[in-house]
PDB file of C-alpha atoms (C1' of nucleotides) in Angstrom:
ATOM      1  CA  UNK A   1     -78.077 -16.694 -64.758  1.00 67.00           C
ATOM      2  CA  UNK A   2     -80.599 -19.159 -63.231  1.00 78.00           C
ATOM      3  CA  UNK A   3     -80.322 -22.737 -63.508  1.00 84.00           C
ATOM      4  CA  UNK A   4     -83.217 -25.334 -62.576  1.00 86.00           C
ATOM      5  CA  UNK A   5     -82.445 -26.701 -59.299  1.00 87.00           C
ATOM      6  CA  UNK A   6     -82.921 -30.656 -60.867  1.00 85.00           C
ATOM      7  CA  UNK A   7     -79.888 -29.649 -63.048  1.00 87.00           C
ATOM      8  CA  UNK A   8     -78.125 -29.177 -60.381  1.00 89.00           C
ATOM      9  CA  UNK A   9     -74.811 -31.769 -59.510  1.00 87.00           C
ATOM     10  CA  UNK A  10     -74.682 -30.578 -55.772  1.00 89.00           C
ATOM     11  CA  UNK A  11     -76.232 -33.736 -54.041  1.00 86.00           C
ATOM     12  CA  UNK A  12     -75.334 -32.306 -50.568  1.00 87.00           C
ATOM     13  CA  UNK A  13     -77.688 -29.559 -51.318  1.00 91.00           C
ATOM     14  CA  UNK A  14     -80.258 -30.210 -49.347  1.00 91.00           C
ATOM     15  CA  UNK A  15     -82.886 -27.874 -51.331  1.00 90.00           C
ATOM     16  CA  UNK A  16     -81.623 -30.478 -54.529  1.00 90.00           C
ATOM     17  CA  UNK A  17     -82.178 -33.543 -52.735  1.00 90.00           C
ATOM     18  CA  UNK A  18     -86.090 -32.550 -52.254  1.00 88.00           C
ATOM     19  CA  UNK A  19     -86.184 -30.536 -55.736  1.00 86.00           C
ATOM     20  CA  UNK A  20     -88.571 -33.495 -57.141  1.00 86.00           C
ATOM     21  CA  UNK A  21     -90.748 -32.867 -54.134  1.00 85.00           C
ATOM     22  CA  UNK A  22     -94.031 -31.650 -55.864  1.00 86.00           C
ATOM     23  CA  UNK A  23     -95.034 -29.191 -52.712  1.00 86.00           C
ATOM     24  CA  UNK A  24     -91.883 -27.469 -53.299  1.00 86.00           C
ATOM     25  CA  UNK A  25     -91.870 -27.012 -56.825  1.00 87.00           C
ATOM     26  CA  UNK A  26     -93.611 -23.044 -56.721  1.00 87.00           C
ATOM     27  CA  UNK A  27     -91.072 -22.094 -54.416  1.00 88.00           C
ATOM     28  CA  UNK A  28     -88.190 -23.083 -56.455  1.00 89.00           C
ATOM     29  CA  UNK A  29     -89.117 -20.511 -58.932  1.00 88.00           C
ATOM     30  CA  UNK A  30     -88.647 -18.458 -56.518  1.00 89.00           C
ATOM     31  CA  UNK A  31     -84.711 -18.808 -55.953  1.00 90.00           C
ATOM     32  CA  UNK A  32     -82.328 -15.960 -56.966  1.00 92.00           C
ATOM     33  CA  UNK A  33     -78.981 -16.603 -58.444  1.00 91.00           C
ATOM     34  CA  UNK A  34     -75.706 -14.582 -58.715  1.00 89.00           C
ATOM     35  CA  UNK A  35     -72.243 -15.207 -59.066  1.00 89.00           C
ATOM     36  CA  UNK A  36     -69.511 -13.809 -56.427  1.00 88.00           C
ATOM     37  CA  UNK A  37     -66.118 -13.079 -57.614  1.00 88.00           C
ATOM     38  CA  UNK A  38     -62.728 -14.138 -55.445  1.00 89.00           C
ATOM     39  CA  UNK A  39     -62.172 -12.158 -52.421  1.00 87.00           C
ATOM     40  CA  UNK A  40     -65.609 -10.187 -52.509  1.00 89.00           C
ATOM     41  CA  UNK A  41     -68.279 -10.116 -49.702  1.00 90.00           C
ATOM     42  CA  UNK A  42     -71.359 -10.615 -50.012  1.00 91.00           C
ATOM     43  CA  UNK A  43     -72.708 -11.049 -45.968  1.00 91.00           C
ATOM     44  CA  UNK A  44     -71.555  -8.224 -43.898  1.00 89.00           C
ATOM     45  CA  UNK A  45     -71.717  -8.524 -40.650  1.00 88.00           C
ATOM     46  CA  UNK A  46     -74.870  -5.974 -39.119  1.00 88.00           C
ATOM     47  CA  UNK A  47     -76.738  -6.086 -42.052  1.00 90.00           C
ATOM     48  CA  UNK A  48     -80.270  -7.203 -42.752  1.00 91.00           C
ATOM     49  CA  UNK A  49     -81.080 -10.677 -42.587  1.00 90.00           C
ATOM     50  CA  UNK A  50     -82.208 -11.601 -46.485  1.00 89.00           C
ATOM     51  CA  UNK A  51     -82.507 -15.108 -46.178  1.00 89.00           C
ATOM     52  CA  UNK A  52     -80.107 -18.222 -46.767  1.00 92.00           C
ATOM     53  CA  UNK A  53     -77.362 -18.722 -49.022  1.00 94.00           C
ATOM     54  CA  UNK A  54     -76.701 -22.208 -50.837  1.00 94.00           C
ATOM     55  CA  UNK A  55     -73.600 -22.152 -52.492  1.00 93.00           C
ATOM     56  CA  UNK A  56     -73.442 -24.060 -56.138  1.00 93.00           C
ATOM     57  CA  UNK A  57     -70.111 -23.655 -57.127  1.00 91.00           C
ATOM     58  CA  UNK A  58     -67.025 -22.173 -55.375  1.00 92.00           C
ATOM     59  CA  UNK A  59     -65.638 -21.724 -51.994  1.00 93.00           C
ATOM     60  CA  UNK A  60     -66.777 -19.490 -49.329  1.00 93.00           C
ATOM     61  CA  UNK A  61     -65.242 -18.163 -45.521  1.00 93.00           C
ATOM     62  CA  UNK A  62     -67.829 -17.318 -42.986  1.00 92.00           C
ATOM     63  CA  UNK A  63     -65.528 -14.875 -40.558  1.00 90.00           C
ATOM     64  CA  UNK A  64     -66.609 -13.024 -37.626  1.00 88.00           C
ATOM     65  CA  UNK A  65     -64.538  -9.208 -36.479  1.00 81.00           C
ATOM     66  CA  UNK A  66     -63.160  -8.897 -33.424  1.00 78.00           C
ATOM     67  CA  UNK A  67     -62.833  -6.120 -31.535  1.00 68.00           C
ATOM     68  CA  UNK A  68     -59.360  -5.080 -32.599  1.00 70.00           C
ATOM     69  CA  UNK A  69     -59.568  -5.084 -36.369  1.00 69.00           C
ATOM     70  CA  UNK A  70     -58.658  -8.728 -36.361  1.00 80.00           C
ATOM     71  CA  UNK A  71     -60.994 -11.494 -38.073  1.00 86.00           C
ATOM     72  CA  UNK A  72     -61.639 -15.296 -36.941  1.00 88.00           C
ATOM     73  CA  UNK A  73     -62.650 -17.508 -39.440  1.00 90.00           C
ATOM     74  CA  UNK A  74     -65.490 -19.671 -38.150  1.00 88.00           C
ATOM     75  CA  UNK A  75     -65.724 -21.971 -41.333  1.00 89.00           C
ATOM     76  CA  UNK A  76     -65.268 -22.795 -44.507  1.00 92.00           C
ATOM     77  CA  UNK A  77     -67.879 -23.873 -47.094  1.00 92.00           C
ATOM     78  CA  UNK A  78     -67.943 -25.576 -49.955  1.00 91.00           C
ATOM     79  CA  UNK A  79     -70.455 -26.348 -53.078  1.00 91.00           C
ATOM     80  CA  UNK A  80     -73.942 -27.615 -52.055  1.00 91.00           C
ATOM     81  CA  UNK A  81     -73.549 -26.080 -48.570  1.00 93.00           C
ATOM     82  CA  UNK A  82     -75.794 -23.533 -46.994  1.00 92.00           C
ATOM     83  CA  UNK A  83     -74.543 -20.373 -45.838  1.00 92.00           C
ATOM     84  CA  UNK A  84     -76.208 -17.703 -43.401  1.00 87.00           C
ATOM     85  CA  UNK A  85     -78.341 -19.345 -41.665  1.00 83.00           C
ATOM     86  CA  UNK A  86     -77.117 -18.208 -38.252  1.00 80.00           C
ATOM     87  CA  UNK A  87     -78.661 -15.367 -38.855  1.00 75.00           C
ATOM     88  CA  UNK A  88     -82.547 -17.182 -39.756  1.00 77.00           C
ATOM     89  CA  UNK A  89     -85.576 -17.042 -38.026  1.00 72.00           C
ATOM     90  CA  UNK A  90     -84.979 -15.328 -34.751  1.00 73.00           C
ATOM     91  CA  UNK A  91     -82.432 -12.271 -35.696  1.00 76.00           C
ATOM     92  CA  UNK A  92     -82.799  -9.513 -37.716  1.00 86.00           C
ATOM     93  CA  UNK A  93     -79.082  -8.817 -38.397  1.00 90.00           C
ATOM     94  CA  UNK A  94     -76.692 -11.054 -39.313  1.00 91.00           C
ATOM     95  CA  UNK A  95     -74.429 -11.571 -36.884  1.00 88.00           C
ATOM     96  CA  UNK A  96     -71.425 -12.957 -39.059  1.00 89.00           C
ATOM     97  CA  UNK A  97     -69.531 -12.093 -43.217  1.00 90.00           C
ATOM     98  CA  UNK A  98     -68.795 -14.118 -45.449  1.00 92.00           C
ATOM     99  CA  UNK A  99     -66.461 -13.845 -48.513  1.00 92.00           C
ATOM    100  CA  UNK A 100     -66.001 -15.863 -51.713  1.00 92.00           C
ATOM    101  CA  UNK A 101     -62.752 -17.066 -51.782  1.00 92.00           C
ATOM    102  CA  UNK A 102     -62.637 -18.079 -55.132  1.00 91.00           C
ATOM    103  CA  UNK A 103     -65.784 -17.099 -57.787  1.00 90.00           C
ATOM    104  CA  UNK A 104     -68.166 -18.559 -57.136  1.00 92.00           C
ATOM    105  CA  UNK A 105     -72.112 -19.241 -57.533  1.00 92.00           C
ATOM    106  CA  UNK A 106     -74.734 -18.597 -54.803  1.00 92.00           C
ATOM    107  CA  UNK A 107     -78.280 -19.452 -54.189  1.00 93.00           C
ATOM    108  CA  UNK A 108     -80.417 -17.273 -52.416  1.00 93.00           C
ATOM    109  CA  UNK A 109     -84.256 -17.621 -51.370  1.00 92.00           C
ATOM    110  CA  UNK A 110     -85.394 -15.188 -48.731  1.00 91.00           C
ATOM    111  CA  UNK A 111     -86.415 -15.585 -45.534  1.00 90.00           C
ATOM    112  CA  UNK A 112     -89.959 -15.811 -45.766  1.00 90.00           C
ATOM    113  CA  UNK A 113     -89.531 -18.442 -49.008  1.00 91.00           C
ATOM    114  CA  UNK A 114     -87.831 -20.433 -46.449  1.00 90.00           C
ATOM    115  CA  UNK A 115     -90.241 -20.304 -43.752  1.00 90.00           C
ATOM    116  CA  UNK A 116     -92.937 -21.564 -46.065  1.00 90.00           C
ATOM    117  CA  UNK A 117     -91.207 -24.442 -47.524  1.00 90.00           C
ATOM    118  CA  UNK A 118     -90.389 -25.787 -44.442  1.00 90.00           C
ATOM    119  CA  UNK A 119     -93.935 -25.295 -43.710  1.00 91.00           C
ATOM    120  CA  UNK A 120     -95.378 -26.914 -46.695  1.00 90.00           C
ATOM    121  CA  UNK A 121     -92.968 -29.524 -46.728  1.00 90.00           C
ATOM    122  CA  UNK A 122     -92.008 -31.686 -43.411  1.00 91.00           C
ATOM    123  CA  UNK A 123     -89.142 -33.717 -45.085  1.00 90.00           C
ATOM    124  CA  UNK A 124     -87.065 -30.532 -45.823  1.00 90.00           C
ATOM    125  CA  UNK A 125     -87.952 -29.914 -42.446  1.00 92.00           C
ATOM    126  CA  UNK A 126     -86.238 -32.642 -40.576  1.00 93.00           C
ATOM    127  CA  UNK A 127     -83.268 -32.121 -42.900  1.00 92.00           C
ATOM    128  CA  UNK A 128     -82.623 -28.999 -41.762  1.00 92.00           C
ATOM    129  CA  UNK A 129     -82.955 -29.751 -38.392  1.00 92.00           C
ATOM    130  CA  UNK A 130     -80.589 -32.821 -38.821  1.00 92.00           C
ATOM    131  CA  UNK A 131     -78.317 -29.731 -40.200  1.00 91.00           C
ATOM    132  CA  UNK A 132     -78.544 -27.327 -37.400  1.00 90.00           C
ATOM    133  CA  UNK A 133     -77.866 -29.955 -34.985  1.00 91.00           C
ATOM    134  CA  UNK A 134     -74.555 -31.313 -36.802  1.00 89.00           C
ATOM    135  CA  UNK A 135     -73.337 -27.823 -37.107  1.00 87.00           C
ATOM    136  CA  UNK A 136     -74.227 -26.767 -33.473  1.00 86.00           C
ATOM    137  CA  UNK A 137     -71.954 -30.180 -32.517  1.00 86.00           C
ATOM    138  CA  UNK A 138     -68.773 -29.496 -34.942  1.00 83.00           C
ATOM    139  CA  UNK A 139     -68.616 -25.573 -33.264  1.00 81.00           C
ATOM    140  CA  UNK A 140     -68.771 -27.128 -29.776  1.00 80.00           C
ATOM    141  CA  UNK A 141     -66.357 -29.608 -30.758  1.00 78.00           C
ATOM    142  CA  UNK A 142     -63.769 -26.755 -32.836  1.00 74.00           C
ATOM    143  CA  UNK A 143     -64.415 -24.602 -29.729  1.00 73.00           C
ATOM    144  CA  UNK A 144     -63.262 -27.119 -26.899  1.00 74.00           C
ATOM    145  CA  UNK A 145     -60.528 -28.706 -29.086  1.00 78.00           C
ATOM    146  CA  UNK A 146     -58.479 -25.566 -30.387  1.00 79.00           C
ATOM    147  CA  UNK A 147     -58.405 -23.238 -27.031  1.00 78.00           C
ATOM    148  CA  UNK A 148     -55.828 -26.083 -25.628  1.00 81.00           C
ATOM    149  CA  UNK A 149     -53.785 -25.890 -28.505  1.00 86.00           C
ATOM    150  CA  UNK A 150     -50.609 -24.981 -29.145  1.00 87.00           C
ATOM    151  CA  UNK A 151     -49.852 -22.378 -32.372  1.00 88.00           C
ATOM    152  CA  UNK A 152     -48.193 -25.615 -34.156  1.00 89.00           C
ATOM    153  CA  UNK A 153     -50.649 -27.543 -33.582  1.00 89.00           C
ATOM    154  CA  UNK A 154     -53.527 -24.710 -34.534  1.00 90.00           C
ATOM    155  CA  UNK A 155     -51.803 -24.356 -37.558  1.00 89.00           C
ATOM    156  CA  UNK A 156     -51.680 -28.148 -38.480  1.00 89.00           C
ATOM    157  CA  UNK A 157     -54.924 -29.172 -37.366  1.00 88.00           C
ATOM    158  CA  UNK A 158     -56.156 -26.210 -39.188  1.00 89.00           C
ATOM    159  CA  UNK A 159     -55.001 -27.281 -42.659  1.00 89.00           C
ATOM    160  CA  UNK A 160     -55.504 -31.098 -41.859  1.00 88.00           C
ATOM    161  CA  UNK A 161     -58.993 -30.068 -41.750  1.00 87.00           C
ATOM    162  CA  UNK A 162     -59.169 -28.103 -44.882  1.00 88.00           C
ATOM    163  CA  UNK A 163     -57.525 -30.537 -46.808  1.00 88.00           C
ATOM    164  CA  UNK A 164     -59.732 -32.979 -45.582  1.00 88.00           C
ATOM    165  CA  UNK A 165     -62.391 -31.335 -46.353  1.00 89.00           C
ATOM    166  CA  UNK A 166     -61.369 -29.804 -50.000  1.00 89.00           C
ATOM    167  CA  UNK A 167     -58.838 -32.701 -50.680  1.00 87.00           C
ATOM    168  CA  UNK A 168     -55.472 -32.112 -52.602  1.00 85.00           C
ATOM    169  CA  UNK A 169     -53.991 -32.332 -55.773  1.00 83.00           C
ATOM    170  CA  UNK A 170     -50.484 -32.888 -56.799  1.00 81.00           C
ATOM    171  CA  UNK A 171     -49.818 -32.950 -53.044  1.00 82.00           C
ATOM    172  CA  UNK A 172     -51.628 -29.513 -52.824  1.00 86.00           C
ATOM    173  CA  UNK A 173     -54.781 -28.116 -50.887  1.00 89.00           C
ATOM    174  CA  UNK A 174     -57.239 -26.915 -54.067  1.00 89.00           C
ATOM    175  CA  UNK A 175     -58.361 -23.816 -52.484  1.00 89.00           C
ATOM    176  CA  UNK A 176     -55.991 -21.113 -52.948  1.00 88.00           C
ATOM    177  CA  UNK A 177     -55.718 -19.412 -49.146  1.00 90.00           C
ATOM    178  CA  UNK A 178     -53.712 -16.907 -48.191  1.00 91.00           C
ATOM    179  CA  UNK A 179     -51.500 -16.921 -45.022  1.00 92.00           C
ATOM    180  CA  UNK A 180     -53.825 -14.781 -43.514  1.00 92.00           C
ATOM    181  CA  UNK A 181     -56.706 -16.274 -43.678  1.00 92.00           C
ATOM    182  CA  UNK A 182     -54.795 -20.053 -42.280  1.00 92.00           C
ATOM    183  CA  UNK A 183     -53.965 -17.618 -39.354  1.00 92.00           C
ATOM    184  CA  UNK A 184     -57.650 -16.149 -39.107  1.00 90.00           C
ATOM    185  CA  UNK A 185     -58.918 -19.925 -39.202  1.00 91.00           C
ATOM    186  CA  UNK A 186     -56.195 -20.756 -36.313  1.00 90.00           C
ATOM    187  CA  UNK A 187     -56.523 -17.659 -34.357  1.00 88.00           C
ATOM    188  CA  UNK A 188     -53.431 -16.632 -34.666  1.00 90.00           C
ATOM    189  CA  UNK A 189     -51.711 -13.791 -35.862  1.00 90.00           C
ATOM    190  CA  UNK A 190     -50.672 -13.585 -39.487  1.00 91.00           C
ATOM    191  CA  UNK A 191     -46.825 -13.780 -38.429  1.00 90.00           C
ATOM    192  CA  UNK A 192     -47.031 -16.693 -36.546  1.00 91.00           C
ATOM    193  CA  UNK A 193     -48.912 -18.266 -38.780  1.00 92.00           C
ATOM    194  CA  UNK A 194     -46.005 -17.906 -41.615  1.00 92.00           C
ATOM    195  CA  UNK A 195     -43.149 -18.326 -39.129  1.00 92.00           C
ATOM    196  CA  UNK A 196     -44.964 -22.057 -38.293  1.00 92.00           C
ATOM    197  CA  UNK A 197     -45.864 -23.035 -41.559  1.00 91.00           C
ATOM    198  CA  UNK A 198     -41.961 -22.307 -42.534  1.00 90.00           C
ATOM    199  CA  UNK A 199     -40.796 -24.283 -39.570  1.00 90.00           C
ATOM    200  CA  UNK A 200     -42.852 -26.876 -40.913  1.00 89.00           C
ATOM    201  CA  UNK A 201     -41.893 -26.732 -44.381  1.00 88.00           C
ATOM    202  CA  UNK A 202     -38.273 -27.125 -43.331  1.00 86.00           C
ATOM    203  CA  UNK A 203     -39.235 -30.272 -41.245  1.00 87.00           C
ATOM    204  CA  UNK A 204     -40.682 -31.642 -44.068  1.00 86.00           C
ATOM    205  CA  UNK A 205     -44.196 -31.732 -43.296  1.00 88.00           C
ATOM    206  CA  UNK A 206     -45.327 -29.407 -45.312  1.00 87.00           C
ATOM    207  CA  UNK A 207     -44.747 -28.459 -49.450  1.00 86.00           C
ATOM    208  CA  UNK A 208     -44.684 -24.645 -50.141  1.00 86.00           C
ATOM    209  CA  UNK A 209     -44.589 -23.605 -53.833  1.00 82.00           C
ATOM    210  CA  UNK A 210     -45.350 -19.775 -53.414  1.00 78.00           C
ATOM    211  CA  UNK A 211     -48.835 -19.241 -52.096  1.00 83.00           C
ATOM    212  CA  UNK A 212     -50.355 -23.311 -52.310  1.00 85.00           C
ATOM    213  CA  UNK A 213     -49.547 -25.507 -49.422  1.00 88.00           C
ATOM    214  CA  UNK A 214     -49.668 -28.924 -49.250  1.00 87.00           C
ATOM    215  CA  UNK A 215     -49.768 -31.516 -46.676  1.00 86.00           C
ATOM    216  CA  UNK A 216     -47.063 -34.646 -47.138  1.00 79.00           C
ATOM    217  CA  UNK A 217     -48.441 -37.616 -46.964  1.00 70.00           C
ATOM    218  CA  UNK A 218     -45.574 -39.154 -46.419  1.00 57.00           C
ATOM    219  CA  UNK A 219     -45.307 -37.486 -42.907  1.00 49.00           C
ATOM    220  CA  UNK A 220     -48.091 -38.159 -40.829  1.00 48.00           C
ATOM    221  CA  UNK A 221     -48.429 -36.776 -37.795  1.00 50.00           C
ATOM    222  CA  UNK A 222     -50.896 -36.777 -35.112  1.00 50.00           C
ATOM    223  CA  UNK A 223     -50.773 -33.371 -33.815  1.00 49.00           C
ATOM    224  CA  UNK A 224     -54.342 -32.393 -34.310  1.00 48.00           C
ATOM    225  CA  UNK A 225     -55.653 -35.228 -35.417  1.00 51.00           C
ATOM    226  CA  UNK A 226     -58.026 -35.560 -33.009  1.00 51.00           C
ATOM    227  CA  UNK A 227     -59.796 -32.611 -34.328  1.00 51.00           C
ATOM    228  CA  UNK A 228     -60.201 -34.022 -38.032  1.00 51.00           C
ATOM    229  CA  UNK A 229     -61.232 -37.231 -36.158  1.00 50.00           C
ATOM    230  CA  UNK A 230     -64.129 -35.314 -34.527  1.00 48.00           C
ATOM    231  CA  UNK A 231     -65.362 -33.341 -38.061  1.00 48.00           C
ATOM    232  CA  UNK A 232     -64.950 -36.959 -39.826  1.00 46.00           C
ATOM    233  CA  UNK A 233     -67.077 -38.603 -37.413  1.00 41.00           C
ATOM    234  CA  UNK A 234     -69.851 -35.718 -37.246  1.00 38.00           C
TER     235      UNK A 234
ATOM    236  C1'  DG B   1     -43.682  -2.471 -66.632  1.00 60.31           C
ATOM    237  C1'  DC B   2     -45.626  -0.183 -62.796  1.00 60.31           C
ATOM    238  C1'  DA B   3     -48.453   0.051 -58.723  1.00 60.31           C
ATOM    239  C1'  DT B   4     -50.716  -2.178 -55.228  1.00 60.31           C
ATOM    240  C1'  DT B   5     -51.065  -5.957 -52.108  1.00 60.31           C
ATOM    241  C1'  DA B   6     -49.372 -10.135 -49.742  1.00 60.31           C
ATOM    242  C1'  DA B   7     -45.595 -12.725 -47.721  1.00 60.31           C
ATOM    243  C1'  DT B   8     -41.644 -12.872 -45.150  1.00 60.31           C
ATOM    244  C1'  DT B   9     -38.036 -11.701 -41.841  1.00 60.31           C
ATOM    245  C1'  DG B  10     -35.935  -9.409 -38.028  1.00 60.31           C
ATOM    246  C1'  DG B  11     -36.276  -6.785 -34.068  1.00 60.31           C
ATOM    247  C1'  DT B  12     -38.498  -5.025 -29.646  1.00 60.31           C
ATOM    248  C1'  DC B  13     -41.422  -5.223 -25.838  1.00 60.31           C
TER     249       DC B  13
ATOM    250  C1'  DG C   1     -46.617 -14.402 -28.274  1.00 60.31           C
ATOM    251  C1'  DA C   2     -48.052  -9.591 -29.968  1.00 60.31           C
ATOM    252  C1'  DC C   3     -46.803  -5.677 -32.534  1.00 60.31           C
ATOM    253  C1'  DC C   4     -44.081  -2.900 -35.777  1.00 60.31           C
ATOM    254  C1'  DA C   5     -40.925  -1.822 -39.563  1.00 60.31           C
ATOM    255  C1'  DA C   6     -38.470  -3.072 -43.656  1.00 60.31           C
ATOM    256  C1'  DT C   7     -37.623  -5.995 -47.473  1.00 60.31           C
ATOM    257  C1'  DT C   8     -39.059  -9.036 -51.041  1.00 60.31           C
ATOM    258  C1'  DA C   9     -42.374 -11.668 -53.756  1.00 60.31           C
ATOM    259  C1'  DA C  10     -46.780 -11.907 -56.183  1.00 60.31           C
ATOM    260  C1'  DT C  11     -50.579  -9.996 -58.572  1.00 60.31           C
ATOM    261  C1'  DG C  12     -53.603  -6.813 -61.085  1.00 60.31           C
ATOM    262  C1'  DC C  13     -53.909  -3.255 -64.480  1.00 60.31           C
TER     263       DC C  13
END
DNA sequence: GCATTAATTGGTC
DNA sequence: GACCAATTAATGC
């Protein structure tokens, strides 16, 4: 499978939005494509550093392990984002996984293909740099904001912001995440994770149909909201 | 339909 | 709030 980056819908991705760039145009031949089913990895954590990762179609989690066989979810990502790149130009290793979490489509150029077109072409550049900045603010801002939580509001905040981000349908989030992983986004364990998501269901604020959860919008609440505040406003 | 995995609940520290 | 055990639901083959 390889399709021509100008075919590509994914506006956000910043390699697309320069893909009419003429200076770039050797180096797009240059991209790798393969597809990723649900629930496989495909960045393990200690491994070689082989360049970035934009995804074109399905979801990803970018998860770190912790020392007692317990996993924090540092983000999700979504079509036309860029995954990896934590690990680019100054470490050999990657220092974080990531998972599909449904199939989905990935992008790769190495390292060095990288390198060069940000060499060759100053626009892409400053795009990235606008990129690395924005994500270096949103960790700050997850990191001071959820360590004064409490587990009800980790847990709402948590899915405010993923159905923010991936929207709902029929009053459900679209990406199909298990319990665990809500509680590995939180930091929480996986049991208090389910016993507060219950609690909430009962209260109203939430809709359960087996494993999709969905936010009522009919009961807003402003326990977290600060949080989702922060990611809207960048 | 069976086997494996995830979700849930209750109990203990 | 963390950890463990037991039951039940969901999912893949």
């Amino acid at each position: 499978m390889n399709i021509e980056c100008s075919q590509c819908g994914n506006d956000l991705c910043l390699i697309k939005k320069h893909c009419q760039n003429k200076k770039l145009q050797t180096f797009l031949a240059a991209k790798n494509m393969f597809s990723c089913k649900a629930g496989q990895q495909f960045i393990l954590e200690g491994s070689p550093v082989y360049g970035l990762y934009f995804i074109y179609q399905g979801v990803v989690k970018v998860h770190k392990n912790t020392q007692h066989s317990s996993t924090q979810i540092i983000r999700f990502s979504k079509a036309g984002e860029i995954v990896g790149h934590r690990g680019f130009g100054t470490s050999y290793v990657y220092d974080i996984s990531a998972s599909a979490i449904e199939n989905t489509v990935l992008c790769n150029f190495s390292t060095a293909v990288i390198i060069e077109m940000l060499h060759k072409v100053p626009e892409l550049m400053f795009d990235f740099m606008l990129f690395y900045a924005d994500q270096l603010q949103k960790s700050e801002a997850n990191a001071k904001h959820f360590a004064r939580m409490s587990v009800r509001e980790k847990v709402l905040s948590g899915l405010q912001f993923i159905a923010n981000k991936f929207g709902q349908e029929q009053g459900f989030i679209t990406v199909p995440l298990s319990r665990k992983d809500i509680a590995d986004f939180a930091g929480i364990s996986t049991d208090q994770a389910i016993r507060v998501i219950s609690a909430l269901k009962k209260e109203g604020i939430l809709l359960i149909e087996g494993k999709k959860i969905g936010i009522c919008p009919t009961n807003p609440t402003d326990a977290g909201s600060e949080v989702v505040s922060y990611y809207l406003e960048g």
